[in-house]
XYZ file of N, CA and C in Angstrom:
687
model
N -20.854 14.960 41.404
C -21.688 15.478 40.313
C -21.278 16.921 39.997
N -20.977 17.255 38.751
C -20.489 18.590 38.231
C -21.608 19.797 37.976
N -21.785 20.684 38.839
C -22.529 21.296 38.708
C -22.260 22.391 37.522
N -23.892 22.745 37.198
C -23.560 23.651 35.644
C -24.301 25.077 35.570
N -23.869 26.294 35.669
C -24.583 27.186 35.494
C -25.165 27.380 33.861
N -26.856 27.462 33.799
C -26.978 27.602 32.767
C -27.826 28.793 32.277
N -27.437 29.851 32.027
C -28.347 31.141 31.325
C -29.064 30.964 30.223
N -29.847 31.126 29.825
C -30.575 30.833 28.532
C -32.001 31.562 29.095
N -32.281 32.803 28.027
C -33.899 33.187 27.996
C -34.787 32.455 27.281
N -34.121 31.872 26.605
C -35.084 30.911 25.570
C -35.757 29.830 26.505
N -36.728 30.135 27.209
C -37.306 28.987 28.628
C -36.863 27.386 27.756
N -37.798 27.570 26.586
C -38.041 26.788 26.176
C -36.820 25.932 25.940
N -35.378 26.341 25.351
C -34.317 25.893 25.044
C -33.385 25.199 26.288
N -33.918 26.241 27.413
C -33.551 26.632 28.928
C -33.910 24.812 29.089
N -34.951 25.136 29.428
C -35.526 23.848 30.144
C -34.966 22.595 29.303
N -35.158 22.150 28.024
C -34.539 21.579 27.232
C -32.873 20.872 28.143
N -32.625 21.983 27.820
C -30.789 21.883 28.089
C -30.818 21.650 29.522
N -31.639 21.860 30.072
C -31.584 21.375 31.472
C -31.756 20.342 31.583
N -32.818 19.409 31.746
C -33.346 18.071 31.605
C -32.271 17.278 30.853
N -31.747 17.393 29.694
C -31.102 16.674 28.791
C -29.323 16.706 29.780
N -29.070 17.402 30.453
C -27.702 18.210 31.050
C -27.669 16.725 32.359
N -29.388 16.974 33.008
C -29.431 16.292 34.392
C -29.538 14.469 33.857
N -29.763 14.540 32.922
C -30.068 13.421 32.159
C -28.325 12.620 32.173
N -28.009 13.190 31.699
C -26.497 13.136 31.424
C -25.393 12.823 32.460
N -25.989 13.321 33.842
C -25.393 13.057 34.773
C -24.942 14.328 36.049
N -25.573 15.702 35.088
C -25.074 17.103 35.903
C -25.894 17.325 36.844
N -25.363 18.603 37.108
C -26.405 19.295 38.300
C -26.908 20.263 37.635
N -28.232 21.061 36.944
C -27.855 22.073 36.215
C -28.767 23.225 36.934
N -28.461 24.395 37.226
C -29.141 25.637 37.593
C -29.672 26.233 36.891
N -30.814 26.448 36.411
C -31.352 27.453 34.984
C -31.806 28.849 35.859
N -31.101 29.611 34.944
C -31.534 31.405 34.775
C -32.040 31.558 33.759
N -32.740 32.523 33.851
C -33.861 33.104 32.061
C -33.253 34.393 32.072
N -32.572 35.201 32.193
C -31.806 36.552 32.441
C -30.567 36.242 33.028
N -29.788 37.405 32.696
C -28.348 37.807 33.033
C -28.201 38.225 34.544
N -28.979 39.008 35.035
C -28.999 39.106 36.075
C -29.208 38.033 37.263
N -30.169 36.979 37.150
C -30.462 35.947 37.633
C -29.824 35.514 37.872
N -28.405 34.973 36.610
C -27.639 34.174 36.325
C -26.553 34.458 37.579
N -26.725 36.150 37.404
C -25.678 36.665 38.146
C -25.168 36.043 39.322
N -26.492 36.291 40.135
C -26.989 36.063 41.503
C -26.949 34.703 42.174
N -27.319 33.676 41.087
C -27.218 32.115 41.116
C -25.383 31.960 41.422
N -24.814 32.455 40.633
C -23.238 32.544 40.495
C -22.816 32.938 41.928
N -23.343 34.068 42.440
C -22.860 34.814 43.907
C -23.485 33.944 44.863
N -24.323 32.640 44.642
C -25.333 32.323 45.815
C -24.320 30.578 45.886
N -23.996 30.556 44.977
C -23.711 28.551 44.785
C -22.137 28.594 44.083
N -21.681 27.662 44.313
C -20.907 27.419 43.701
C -20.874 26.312 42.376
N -20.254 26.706 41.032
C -20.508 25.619 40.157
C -19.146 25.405 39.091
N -19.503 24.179 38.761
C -17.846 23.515 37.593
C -17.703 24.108 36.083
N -18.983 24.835 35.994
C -19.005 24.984 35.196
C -20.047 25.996 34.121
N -19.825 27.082 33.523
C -21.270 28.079 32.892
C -21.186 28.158 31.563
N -22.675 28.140 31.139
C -23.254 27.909 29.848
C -23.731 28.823 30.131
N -23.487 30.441 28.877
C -24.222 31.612 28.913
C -24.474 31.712 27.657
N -25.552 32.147 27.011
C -26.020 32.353 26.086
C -25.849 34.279 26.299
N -25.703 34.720 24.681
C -25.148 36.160 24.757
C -26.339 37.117 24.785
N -27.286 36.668 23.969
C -28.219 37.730 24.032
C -29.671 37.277 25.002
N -29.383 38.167 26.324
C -30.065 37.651 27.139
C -30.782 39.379 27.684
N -31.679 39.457 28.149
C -32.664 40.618 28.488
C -31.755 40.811 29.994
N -31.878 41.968 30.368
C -31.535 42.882 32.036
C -29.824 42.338 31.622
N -29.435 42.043 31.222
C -27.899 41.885 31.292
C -26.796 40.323 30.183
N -26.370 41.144 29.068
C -26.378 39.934 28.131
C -25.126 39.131 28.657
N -24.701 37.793 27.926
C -24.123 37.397 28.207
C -22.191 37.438 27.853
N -21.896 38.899 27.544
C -20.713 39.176 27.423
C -20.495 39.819 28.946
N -21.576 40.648 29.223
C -21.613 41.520 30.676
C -21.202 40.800 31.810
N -22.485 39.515 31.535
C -22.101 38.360 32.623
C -21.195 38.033 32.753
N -20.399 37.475 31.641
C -18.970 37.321 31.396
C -18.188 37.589 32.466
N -17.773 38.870 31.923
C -16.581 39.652 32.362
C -17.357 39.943 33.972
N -18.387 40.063 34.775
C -18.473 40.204 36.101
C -18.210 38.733 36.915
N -18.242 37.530 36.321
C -18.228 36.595 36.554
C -16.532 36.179 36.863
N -16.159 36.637 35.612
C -14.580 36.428 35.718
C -14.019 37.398 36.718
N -14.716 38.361 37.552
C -14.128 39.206 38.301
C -13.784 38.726 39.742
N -14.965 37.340 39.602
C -15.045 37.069 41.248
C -14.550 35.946 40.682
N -13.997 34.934 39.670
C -13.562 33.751 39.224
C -12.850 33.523 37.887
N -11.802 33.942 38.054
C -10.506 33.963 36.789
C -10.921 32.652 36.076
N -10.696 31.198 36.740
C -11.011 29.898 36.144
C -12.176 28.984 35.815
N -13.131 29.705 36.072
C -14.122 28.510 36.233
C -14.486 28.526 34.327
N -14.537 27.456 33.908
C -14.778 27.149 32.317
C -16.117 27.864 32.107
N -16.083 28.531 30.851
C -17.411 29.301 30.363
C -17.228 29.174 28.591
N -18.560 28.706 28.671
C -19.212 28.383 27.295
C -20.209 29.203 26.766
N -19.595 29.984 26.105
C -21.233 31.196 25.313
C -22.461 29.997 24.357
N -23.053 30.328 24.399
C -24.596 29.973 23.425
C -24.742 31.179 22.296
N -24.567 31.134 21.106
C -25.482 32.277 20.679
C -26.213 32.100 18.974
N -26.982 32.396 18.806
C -27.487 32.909 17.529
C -26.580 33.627 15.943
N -25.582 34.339 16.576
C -24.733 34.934 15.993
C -23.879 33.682 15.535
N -23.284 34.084 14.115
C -22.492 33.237 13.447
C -20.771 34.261 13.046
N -20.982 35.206 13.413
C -19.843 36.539 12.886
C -18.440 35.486 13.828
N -17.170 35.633 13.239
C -16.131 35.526 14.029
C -15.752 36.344 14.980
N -16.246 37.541 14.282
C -16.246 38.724 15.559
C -16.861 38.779 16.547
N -18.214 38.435 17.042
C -17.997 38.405 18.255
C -17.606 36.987 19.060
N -17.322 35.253 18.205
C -16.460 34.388 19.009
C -15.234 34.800 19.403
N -14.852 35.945 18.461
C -13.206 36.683 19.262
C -13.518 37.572 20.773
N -14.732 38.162 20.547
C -15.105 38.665 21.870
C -15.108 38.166 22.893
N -15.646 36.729 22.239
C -15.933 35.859 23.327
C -14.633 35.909 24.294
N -13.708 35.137 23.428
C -12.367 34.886 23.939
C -11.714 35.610 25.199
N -11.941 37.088 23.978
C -11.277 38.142 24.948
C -11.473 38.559 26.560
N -12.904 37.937 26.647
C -13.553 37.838 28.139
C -12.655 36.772 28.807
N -12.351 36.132 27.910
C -11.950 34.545 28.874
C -13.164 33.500 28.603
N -13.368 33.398 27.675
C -14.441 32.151 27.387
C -13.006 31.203 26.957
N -14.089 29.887 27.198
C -13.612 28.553 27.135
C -13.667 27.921 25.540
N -14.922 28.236 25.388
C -15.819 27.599 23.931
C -17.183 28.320 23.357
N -17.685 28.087 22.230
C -18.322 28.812 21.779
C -19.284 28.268 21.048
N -20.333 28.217 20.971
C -21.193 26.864 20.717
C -21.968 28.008 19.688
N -22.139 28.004 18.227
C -23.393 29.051 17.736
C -24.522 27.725 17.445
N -25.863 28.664 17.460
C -27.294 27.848 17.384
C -27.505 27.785 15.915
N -27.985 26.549 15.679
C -28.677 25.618 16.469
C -27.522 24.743 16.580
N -27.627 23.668 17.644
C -26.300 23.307 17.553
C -27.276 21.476 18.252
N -26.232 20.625 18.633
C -27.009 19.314 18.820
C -26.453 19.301 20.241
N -26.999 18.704 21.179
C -26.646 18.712 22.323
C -25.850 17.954 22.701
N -25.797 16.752 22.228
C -24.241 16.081 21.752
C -23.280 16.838 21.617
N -22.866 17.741 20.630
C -21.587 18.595 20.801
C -21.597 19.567 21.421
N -22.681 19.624 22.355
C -22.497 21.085 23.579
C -21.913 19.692 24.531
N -22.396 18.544 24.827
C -22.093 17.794 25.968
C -20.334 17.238 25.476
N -20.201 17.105 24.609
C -18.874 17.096 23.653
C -17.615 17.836 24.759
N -18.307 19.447 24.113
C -17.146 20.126 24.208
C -17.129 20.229 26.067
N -18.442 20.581 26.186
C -18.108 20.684 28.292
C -17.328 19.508 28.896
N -16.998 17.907 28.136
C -16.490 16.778 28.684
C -15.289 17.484 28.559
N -14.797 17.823 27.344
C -13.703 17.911 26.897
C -12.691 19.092 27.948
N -13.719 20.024 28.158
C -13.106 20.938 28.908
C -12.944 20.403 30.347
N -13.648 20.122 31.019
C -13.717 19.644 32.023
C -12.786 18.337 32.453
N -12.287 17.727 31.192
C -11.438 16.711 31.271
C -10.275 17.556 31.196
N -10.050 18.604 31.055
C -8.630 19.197 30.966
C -8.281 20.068 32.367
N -9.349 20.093 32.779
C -9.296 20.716 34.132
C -8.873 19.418 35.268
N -9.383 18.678 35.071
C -8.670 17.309 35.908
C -8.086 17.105 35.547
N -7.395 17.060 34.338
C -5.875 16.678 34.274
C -4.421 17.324 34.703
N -5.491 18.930 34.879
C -4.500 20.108 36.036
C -4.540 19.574 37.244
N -5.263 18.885 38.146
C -5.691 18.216 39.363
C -5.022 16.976 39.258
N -4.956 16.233 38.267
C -4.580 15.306 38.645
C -3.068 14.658 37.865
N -2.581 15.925 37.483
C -1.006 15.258 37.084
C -0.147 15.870 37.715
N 0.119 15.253 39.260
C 1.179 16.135 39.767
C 2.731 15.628 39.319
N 2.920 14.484 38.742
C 3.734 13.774 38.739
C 5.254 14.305 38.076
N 4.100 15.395 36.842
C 4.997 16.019 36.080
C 5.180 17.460 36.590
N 6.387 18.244 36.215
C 6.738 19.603 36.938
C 5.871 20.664 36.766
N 4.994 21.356 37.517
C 3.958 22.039 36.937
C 4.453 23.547 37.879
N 5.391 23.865 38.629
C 5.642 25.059 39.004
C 7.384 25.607 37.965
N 7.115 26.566 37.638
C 7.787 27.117 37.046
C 8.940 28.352 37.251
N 9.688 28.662 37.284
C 10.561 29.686 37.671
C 11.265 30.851 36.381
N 10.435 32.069 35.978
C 10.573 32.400 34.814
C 10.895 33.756 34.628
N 12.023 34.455 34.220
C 12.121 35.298 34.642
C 12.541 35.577 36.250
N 12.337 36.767 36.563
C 11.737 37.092 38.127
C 10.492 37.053 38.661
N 9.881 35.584 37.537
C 8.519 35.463 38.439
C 8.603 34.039 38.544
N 7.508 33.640 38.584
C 6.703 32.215 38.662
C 5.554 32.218 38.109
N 5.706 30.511 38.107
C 4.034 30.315 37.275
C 3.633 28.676 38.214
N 2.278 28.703 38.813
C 2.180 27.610 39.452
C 0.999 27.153 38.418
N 1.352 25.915 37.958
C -0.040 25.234 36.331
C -1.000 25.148 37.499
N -0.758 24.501 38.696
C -2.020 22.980 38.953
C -2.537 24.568 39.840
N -2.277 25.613 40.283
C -3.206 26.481 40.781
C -4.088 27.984 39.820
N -3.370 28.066 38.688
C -2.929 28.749 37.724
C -3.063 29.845 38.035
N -1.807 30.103 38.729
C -1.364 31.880 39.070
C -0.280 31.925 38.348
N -0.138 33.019 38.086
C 1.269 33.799 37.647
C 1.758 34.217 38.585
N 2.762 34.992 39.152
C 2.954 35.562 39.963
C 4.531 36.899 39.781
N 4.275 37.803 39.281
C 5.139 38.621 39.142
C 5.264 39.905 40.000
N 6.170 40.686 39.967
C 6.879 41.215 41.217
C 5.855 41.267 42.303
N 5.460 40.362 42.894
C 4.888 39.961 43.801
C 3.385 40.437 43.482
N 2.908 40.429 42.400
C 1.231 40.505 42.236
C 1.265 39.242 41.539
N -0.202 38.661 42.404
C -0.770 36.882 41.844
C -1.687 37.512 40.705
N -1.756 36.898 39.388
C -2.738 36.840 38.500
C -3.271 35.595 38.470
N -4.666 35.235 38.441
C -5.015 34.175 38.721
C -5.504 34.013 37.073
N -5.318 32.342 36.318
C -5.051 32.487 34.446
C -6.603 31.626 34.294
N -7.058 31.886 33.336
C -7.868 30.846 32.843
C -7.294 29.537 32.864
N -7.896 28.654 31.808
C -7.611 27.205 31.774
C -6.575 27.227 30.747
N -6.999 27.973 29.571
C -6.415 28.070 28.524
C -5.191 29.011 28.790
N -5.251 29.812 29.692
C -3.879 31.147 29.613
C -2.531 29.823 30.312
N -3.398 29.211 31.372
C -2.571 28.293 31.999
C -1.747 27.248 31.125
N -2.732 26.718 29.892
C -2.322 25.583 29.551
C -0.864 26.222 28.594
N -1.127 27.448 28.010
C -0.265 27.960 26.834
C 0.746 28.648 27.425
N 1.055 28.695 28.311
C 1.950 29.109 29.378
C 2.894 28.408 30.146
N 2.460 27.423 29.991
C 2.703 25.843 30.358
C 3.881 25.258 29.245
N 3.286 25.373 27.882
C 4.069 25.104 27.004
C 4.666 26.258 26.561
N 4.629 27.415 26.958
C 5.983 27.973 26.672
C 7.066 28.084 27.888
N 6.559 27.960 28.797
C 7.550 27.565 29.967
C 8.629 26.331 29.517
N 7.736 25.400 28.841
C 7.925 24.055 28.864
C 9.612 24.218 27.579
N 9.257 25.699 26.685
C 10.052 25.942 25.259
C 10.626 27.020 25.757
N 10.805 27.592 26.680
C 11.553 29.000 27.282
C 12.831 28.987 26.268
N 12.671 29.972 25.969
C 13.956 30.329 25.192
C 13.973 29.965 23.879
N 13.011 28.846 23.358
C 12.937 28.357 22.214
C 11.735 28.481 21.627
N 11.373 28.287 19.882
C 10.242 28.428 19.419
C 8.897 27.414 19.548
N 7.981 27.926 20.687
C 7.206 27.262 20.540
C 5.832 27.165 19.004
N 6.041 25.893 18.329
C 5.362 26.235 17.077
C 3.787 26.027 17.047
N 3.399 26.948 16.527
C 1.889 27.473 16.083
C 1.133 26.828 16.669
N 0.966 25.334 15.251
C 0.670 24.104 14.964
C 0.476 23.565 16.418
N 1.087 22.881 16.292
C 1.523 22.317 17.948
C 1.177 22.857 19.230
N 1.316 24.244 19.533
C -0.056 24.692 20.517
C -1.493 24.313 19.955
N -2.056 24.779 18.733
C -3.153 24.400 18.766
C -3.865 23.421 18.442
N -2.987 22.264 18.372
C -3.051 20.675 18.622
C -2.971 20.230 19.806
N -1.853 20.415 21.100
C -2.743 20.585 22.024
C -3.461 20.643 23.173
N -3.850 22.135 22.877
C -4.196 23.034 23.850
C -6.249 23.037 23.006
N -6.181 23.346 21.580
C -7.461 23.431 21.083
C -7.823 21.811 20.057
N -6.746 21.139 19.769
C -7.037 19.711 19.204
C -7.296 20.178 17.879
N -7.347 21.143 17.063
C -6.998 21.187 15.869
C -6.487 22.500 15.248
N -6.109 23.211 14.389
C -5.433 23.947 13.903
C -6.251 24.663 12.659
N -7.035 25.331 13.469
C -8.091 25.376 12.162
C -7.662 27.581 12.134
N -8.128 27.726 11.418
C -7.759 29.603 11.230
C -8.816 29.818 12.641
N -9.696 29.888 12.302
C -10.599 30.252 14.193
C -10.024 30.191 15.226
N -9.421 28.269 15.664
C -8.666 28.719 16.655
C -7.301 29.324 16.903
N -6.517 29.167 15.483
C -5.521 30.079 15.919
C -5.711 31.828 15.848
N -6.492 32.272 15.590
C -7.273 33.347 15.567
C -7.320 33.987 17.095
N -7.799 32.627 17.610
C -8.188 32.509 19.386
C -7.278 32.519 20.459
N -6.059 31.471 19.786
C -4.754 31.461 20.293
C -4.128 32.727 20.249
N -4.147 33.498 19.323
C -3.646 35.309 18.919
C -4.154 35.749 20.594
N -5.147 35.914 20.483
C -6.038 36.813 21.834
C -5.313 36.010 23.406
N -5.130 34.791 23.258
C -4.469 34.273 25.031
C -3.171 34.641 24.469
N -2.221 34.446 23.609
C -1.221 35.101 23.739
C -0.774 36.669 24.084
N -1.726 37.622 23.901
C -2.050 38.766 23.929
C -2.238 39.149 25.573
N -2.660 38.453 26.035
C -3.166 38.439 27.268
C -1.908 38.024 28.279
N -1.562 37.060 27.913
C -0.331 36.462 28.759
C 0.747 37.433 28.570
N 0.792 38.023 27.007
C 2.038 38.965 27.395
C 1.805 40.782 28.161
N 0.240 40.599 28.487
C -0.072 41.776 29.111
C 0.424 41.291 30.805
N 0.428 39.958 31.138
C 0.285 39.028 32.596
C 1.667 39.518 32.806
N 2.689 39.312 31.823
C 4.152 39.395 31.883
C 4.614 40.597 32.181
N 4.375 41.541 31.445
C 4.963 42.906 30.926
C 5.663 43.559 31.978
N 5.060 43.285 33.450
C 5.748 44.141 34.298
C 7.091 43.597 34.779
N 7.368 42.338 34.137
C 8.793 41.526 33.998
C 9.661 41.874 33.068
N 10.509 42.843 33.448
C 11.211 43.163 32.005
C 12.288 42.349 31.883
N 12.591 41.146 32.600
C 13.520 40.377 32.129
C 12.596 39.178 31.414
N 11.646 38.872 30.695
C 10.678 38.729 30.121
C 9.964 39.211 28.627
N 10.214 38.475 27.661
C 9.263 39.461 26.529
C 8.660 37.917 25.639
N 7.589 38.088 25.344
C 6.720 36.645 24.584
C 6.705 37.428 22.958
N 7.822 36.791 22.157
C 7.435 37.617 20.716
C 6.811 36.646 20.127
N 6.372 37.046 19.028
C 5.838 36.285 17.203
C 6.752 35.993 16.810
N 7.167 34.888 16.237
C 8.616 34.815 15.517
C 7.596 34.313 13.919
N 7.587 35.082 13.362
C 7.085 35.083 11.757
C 6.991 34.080 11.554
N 5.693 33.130 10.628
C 5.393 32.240 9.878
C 5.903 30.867 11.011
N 6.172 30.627 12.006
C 6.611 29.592 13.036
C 5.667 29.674 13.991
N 5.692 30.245 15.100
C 4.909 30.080 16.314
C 5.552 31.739 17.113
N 5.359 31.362 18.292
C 6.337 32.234 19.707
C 7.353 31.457 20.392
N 7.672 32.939 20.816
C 8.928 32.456 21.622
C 8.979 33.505 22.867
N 9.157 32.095 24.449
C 9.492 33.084 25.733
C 10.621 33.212 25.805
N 10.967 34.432 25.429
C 12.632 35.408 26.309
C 12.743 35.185 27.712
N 13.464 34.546 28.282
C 14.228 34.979 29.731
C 15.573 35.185 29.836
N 15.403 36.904 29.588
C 17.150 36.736 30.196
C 17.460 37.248 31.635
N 16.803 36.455 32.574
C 17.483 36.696 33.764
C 18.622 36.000 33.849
């Protein structure tokens, strides 16, 4: 059973999403605060967090990023009220997974957590195909998702892993746009490649201290990984 951290002050929404979550087949933990949430996180272990952003004693961008401090991978799904692209780019930039704005149907919150969660077992469970990498003067291991350059481990999200994966997979060649965000996000819409901008951003911050290594833009196409070791 997949356990689910779930933040939400809205009791009322809280409880809701709980019942309907356990209904479904989860385990779900409800917090009414950020802080709570915190603490639930440091006390249990879980597959998976649903944070809603605007939450009292500590919102859910804060949570975020302290969460990702003690756990690079675990999938995280914001909740929020807000409809701006600007802050679903925020989201990102923390390392969110998905981004659910309210009101939304609980069907496509249970949607997108399958979806994610099905991509995380498919890191677990495809050893068949080559998932350690040799790049540059580093490495990249998919099924654990570290990087590993001049001997510092970065441990990647789901998503830094998966897009990393396929440019490993295109080293040297153009990996196109399209085609990452078919799939890595399953459609190609301006949002998520918007989203895709920010993990590429990130991965080439993961790299940088590889200077036989550089991840460019190649105009109106996609990227491309340089290795000239």
């Amino acid at each position: 059973m997949k356990k689910i951290l779930l933040a939400e002050d809205d009791e009322n929404l809280g409880a809701i999403l709980q019942d309907y979550l356990k209904d479904k087949g989860f385990e779900a933990s409800l917090a009414v605060n950020g802080e709570e949430a915190l603490k639930q996180f440091m006390r249990e272990t879980f597959d998976l967090c649903i944070l809603d952003v605007m939450m009292p004693l500590k919102d859910g961008y804060t949570l975020a990023r302290e969460i990702r401090a003690q756990n690079k991978s675990i999938p995280i799904i914001f909740l929020t009220a807000k409809s701006m692209k600007e802050d679903a780019i925020e989201g990102f930039k923390i390392g969110a997974d998905d981004y659910v704005t309210k009101p939304f149907s609980m069907e496509e919150l249970l949607l997108r957590m399958q979806a994610i969660l099905r991509r995380i077992e498919g890191i677990t469970d495809a050893p068949k195909e080559s998932n350690v990498f040799t790049i540059g003067n580093s490495s990249f291991d998919y099924l654990k998702q570290e990087v590993t350059v001049k001997g510092n481990v970065t441990k990647l999200t789901t998503k830094e892993a998966e897009l990393l994966k396929l440019l490993c997979k295109h080293v040297n060649k153009v990996l196109d746009r399209n085609l990452a965000l078919k799939v890595i996000w399953n459609d190609d819409s301006y949002f998520n490649s918007r989203s895709m901008d920010v993990y590429v951003t990130k991965l080439r911050k993961h790299l940088k201290p590889d200077d036989t290594l550089e991840l460019v833009n190649v105009h109106g196409k996609g990227f491309k990984l340089l290795d000239t070791a």
